[in-house]
XYZ file of C-alpha atoms in Angstrom:
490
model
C 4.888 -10.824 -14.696
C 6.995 -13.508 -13.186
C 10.519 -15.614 -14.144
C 10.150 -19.711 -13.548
C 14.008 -20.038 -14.033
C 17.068 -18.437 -14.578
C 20.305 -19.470 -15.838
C 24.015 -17.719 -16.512
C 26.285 -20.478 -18.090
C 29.916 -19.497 -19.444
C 30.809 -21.144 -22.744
C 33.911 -21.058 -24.802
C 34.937 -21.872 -28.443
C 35.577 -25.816 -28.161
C 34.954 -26.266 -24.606
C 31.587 -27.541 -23.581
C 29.135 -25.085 -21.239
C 29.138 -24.926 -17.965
C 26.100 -23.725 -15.956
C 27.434 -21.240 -13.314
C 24.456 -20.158 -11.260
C 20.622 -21.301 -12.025
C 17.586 -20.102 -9.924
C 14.265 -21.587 -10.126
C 10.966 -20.223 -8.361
C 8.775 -23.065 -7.213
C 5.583 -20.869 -6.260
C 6.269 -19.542 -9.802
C 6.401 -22.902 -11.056
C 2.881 -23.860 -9.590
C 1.386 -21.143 -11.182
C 2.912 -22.340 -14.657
C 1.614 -25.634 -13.931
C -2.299 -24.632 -13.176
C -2.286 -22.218 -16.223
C -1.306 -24.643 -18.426
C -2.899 -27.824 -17.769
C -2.333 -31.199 -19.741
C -0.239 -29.024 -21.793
C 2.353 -28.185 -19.041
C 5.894 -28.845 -19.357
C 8.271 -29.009 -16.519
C 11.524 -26.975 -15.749
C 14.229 -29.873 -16.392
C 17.648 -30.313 -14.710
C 20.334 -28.032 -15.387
C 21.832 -31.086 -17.481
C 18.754 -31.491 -19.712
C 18.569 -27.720 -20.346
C 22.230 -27.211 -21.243
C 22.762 -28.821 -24.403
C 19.598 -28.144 -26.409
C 20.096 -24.520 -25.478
C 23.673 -24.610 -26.907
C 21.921 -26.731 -29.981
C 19.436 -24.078 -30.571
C 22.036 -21.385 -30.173
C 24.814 -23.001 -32.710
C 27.409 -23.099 -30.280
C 27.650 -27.381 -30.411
C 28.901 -29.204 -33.212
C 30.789 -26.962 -35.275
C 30.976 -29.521 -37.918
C 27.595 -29.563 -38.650
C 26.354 -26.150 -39.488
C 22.970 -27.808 -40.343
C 20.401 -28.871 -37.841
C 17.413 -29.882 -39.194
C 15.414 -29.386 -36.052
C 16.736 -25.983 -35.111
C 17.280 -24.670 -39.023
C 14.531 -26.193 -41.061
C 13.094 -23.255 -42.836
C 9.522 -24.344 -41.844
C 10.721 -23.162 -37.908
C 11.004 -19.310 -38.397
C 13.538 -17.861 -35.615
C 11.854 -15.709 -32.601
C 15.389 -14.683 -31.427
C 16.020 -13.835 -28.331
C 13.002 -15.983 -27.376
C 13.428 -19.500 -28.237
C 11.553 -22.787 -28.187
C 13.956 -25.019 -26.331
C 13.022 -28.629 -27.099
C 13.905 -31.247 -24.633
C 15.789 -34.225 -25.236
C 13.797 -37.533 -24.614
C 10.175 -35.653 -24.454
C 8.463 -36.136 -27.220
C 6.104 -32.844 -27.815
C 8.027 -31.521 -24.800
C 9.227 -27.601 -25.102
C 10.184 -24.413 -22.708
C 8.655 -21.421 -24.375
C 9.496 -18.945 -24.363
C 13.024 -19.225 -23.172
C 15.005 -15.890 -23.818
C 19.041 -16.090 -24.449
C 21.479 -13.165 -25.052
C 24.853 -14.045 -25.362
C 28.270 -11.685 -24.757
C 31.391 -12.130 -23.368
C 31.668 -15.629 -23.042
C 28.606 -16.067 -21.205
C 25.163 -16.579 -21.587
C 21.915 -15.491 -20.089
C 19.027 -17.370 -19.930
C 15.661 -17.388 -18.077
C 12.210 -18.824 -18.848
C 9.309 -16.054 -18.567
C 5.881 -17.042 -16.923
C 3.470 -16.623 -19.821
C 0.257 -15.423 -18.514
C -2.057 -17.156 -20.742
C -3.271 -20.429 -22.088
C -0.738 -22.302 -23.937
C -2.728 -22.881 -27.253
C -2.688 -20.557 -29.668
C 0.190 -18.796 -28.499
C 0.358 -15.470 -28.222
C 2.287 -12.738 -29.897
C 5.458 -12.355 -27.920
C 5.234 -8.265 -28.072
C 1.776 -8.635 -25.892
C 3.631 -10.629 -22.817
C 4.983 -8.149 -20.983
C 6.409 -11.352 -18.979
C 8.872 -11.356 -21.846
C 10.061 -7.541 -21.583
C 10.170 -7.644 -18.180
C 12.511 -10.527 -18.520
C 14.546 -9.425 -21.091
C 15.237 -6.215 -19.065
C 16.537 -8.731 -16.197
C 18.731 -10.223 -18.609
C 20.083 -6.949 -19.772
C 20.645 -5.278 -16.395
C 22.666 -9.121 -15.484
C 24.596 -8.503 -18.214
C 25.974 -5.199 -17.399
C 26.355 -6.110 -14.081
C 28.004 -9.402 -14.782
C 30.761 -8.178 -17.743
C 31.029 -4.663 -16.442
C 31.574 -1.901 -18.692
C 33.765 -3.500 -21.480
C 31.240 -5.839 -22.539
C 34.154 -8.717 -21.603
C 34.396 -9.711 -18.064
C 37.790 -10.956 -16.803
C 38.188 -14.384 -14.706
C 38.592 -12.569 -11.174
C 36.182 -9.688 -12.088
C 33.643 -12.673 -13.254
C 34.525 -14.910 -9.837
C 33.696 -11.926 -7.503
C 30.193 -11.012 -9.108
C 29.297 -14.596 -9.681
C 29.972 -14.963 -5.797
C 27.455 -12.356 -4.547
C 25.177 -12.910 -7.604
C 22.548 -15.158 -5.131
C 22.157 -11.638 -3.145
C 21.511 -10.008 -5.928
C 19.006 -11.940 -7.981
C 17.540 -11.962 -4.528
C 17.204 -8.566 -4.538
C 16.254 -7.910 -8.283
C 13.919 -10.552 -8.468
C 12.488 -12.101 -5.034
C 10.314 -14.796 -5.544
C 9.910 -14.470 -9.327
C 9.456 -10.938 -9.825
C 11.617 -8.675 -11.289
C 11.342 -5.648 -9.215
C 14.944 -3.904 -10.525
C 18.014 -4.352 -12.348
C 21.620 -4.376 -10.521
C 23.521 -1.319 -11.685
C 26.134 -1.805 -13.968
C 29.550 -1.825 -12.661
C 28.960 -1.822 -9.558
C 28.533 -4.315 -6.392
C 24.791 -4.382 -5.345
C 23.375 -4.106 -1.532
C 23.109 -5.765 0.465
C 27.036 -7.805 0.677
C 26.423 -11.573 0.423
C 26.307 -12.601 4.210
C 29.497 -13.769 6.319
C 29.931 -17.121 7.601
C 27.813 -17.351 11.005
C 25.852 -14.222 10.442
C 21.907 -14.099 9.866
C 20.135 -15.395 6.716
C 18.685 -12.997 4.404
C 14.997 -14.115 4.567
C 12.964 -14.259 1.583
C 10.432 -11.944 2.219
C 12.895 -9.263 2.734
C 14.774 -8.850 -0.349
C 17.512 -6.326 0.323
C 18.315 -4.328 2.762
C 19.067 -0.540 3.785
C 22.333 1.199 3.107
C 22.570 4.650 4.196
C 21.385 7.186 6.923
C 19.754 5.131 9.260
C 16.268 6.971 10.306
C 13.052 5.499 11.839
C 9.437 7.320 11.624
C 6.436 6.843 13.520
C 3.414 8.214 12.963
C 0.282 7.868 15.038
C -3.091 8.714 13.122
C -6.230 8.665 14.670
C -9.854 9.268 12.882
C -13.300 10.214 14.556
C -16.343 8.746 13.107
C -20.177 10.417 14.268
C -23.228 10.719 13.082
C -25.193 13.300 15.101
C -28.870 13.740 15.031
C -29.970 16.514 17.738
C -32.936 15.108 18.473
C -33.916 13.061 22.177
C -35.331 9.902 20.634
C -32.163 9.337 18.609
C -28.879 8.583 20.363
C -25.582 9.879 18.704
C -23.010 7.664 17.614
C -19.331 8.151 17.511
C -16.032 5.898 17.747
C -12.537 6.371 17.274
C -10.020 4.164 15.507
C -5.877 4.754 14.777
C -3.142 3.121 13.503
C 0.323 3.404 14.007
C 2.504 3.547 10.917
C 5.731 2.920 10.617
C 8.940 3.635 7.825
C 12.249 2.050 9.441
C 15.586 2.579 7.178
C 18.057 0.855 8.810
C 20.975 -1.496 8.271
C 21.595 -4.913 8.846
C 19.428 -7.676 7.930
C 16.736 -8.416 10.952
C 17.691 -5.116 12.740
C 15.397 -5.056 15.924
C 12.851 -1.898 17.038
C 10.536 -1.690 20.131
C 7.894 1.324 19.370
C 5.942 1.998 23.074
C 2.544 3.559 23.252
C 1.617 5.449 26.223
C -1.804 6.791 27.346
C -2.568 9.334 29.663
C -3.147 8.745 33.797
C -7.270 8.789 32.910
C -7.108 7.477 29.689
C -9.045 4.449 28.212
C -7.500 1.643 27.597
C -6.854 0.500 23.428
C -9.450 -1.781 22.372
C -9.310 -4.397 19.021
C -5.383 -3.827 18.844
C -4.329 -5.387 15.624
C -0.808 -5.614 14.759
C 1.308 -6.331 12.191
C 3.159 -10.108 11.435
C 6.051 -8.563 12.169
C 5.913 -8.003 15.749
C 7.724 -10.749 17.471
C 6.322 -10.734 20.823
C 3.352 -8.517 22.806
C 1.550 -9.015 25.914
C -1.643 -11.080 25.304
C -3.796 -8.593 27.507
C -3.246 -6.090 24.740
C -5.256 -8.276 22.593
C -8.042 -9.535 24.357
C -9.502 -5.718 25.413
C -12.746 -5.818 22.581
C -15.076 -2.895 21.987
C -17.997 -5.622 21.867
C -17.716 -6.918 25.549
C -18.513 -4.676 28.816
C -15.266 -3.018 30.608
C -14.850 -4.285 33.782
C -12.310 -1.589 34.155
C -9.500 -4.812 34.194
C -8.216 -3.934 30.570
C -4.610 -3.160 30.109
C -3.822 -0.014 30.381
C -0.406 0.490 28.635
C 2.494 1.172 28.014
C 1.760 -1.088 25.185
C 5.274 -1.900 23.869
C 5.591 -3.784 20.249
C 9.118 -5.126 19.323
C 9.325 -6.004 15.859
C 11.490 -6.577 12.862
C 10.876 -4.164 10.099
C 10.525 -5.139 6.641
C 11.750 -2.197 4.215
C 8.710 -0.605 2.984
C 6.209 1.861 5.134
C 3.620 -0.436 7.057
C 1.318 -0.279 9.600
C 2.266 -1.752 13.108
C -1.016 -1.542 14.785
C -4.118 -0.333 15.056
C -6.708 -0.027 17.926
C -10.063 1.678 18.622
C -10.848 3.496 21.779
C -13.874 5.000 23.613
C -14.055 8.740 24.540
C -16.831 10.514 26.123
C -17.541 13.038 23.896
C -16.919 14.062 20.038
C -14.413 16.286 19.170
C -17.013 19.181 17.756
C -20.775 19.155 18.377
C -23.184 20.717 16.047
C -26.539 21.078 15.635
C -28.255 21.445 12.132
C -32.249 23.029 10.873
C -33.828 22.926 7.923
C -36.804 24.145 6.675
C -38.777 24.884 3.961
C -40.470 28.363 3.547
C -42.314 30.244 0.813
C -40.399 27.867 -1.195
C -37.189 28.356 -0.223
C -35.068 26.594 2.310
C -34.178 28.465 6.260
C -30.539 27.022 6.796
C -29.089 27.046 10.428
C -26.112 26.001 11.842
C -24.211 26.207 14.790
C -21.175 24.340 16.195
C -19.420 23.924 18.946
C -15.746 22.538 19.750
C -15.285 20.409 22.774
C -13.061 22.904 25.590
C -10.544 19.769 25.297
C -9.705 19.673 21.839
C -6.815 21.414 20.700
C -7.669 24.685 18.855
C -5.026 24.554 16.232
C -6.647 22.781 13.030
C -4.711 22.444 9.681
C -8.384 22.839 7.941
C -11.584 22.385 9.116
C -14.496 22.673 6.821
C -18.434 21.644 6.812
C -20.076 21.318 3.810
C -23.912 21.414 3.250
C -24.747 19.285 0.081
C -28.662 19.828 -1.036
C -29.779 17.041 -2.963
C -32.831 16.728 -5.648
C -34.134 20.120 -5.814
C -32.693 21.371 -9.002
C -29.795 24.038 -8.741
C -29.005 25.932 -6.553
C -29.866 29.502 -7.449
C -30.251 32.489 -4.794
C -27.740 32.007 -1.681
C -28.353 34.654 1.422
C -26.469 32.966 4.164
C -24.462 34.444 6.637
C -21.526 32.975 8.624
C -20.295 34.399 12.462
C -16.747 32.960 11.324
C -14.648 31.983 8.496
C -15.659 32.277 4.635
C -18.479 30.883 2.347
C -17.979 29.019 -0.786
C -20.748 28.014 -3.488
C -20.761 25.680 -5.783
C -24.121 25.961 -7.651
C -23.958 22.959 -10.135
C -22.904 20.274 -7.219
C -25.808 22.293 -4.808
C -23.245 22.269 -2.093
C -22.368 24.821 0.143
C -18.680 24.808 2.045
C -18.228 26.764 5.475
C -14.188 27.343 5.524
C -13.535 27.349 9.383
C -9.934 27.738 8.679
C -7.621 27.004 11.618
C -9.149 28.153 14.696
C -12.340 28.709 16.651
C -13.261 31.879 18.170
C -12.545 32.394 21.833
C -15.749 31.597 22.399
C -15.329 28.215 20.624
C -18.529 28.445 18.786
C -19.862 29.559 15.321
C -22.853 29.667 13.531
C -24.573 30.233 9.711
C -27.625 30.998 8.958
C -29.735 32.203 6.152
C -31.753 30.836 3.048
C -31.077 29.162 0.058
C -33.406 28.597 -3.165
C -33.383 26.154 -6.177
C -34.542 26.512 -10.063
C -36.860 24.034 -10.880
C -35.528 23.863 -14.196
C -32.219 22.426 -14.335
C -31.315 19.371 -13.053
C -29.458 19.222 -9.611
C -27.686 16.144 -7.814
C -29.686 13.189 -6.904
C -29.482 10.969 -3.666
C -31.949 8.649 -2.900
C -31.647 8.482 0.491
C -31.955 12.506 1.159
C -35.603 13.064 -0.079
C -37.918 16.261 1.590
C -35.496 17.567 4.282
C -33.366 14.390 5.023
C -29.934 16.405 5.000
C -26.734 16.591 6.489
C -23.488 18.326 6.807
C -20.100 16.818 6.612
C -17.161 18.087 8.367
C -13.841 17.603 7.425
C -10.952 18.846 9.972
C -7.356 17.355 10.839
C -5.740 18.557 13.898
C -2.020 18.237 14.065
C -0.094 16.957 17.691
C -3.515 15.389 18.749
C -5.478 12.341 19.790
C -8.742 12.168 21.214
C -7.296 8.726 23.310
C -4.399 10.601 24.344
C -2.331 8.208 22.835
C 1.171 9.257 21.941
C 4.385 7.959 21.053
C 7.583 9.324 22.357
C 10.119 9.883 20.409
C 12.737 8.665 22.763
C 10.706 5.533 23.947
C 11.866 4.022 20.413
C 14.407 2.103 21.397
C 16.744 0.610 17.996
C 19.234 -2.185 17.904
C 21.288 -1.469 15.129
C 24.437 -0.316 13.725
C 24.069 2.415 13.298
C 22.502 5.326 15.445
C 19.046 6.266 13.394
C 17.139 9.734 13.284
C 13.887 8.919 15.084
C 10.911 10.855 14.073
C 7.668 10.672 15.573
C 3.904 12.529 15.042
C 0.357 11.942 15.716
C -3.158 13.430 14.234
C -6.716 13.603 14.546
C -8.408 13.329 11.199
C -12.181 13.099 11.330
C -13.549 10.330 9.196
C -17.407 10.359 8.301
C -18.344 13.047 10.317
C -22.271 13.884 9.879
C -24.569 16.448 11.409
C -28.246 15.689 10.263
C -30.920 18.076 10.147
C -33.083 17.267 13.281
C -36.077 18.311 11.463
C -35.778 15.504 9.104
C -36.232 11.897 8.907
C -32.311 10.878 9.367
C -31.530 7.089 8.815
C -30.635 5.571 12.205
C -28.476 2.199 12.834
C -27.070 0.474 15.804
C -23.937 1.652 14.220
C -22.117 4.240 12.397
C -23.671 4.395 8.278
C -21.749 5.198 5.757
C -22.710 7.195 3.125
């Protein structure tokens, strides 16, 4: 849903046109040209496109009301959308090029039609075309104002910042908004000297300058409580970042710091934006031995933002132990299953959880029926068509940081339960889902006044971090569990 051209030329009774601002998208273009093929036909000069368009739209040669090539009755009319032939090409035609007309002016742009050029298709089923049209529309308004008739001045001073705003509307081809009517657009056209608006940023910010970080980091394990398999777990975070601020290449440093004893970030990753960093922050991998060399922070990251949320980094890090242990048996008896859990949180993990929940899915053994389980904290829920059972934690661990459920469970043979392949006999796990507010397992942080802004204006900084867990599996150690050199997903 793109535009290959654009065109606003002013036109009055007797006078011939005159093209006042035309746009054309080359990248657009390309496209245009690989859809169509030996069929293609090119975007002309501003010349070349001028006078058939006033041809086709009856504003040339007033003294003959007859055209043969624009009013034969064998050429039905598709107004707005018209087939512009070009002078001097034989075969040659833009289609389809949509015109509205008003005040004096008109409005023309050329819509990218998404599909091969023979047969055509059915203007209402290119939403190219309504896109476009809307373009026009919201051009209009903002071109002749609220009378519908734009004076010369009022004309001059929106024609002068119109580049800025077609920027803005439509960067690179696609119509992303319409200017409001009346009314001068953001950002101002730039002054003499000052930075150019690059064309990946499209606009800019005007209002309460504020800047948010947030730091999120997940925990990945698979645990299997047994001595011939080795547990697995990793961490990985990312930094993301929302920067409202005006001016158009404002300038932010965001600084990551890490505990005396922490370990250093690993893979760091970060975003095109960032104009300079320390190549020691990139070289630390997760693959090679630590020589106990790496970089060690602050890791500092100055960067341009662009105008929409993004990440600015991410990283993994090792850490000795996982956040919340657990230990999981199954077995079968007098045909019925003995469930027991226990788990433990690690002393130096924050006990303050937003949720924390296991759940204990029981695959390919009909539905669940009888539940007598018992749990030494929280609440039980069952769901007996999905055979899954879910231990709500809630927000904290007892003093003594541990819990435990235990009890049996038993199936009907009758109706069908859910199916997994992989967890036959008593291959099972349990998941666990938690998030922990103020927390990383790195100690990684970000202080809210190590942001350091260049701007204007004086922003709100915000800052948080998290530790969401992220695949988290306890497998019954008196099953066969699937084991990898590294973390499964399932």
């Amino acid at each position: 849903m793109s535009i290959r051209a654009l065109w606003i030329i002013s036109h009055c009774k007797g006078e011939p046109g005159t093209v006042r601002f035309s746009k054309r998208y080359p990248t657009v273009e390309r496209r245009a040209r690989e859809m169509a093929g030996a069929k293609y036909v090119a975007v002309p000069e501003d010349a070349a496109v001028l006078h058939p368009l006033l041809t086709e739209l009856a504003l040339t040669d007033p003294e003959k009301p007859f055209v043969a090539a624009r009013d034969d009755c064998a050429r039905p009319q598709r107004s707005p959308a018209l087939e512009l032939r070009l002078e001097g090409r034989e075969g040659g035609a833009l289609w389809p090029l949509l015109a509205v007309t008003q005040g004096g002016l008109i409005l023309a742009c050329l819509p990218l039609v998404d599909a091969p050029p023979e047969p055509r298709p059915p203007l209402p089923s290119l939403a190219s075309v309504s896109q476009a049209l809307s373009l026009l529309a919201g051009l209009q308004a903002f071109l002749c104002g609220p009378g519908g008739k734009a004076e010369a001045d009022l004309l001059a001073s929106r024609l002068a910042i119109l580049p800025a705003v077609v920027l803005q509307v439509c960067p690179l081809g696609t119509p992303l908004d319409t200017p409001q009517a009346g009314l001068p657009p953001a950002p101002s056209p730039p002054a003499a000297g000052a930075q150019k608006q690059p064309a990946w940023k499209p606009g800019g910010h005007r209002g309460r300058a504020t800047v948010n970080v947030a730091l999120s980091e997940h925990v990945r394990s698979m645990q299997y409580g047994s001595r011939t398999k080795q547990d697995l777990w990793d961490v990985f975070g990312t930094v993301t970042c929302k920067c409202e601020l005006e001016g158009v290449l404002p300038n932010v440093t965001v600084t990551l710091s890490l505990p005396p004893n922490g370990s250093p970030l690993q893979d760091v990753l970060v975003h095109p934006c960032v104009t300079s960093l320390d190549s020691s922050v990139l070289t630390a991998s997760s693959v090679d031995d630590g020589d106990g060399s790496a970089f060690s922070g602050p890791y500092k990251f100055p960067f341009s933002p662009p105008l929409e949320p993004f990440c600015l980094c991410s990283y993994t890090s090792q850490v000795p132990v996982p956040p919340i242990l657990g230990s999981y048996q199954l077995k079968e008896e007098e045909h019925q299953l003995k469930v027991t859990v226990s788990l433990k949180l690690h002393e130096s993990v924050k006990n303050s959880f937003e949720y924390c929940e296991a759940h204990l899915p029981f695959f390919n053994r009909g539905q669940l029926t009888n539940v007598d389980v018992r749990v030494s904290s929280g609440q039980l829920e069952v769901s007996r068509e999905k055979g899954l059972l879910v231990w709500v934690l809630g927000q904290k661990f007892p003093r003594s940081l541990e819990v435990s459920l235990g009890g049996t469970v038993s199936f009907s043979g009758q109706a069908q339960g859910p199916v997994e392949p992989l967890c036959t006999a008593l291959t099972a796990y349990i998941k666990l889902y938690f998030r922990v507010p103020d927390l990383t397992l790195s100690g990684c942080s970000v202080d809210q006044h190590s942001v350091q802004v260049y701007s204007s204006a004086k922003p709100r900084i915000s800052t948080s971090r998290e530790l969401v867990s992220s695949e988290y599996y306890i497998w019954n150690s008196t099953g066969d569990a699937p084991v990898s050199s590294g973390l499964m997903m399932l």
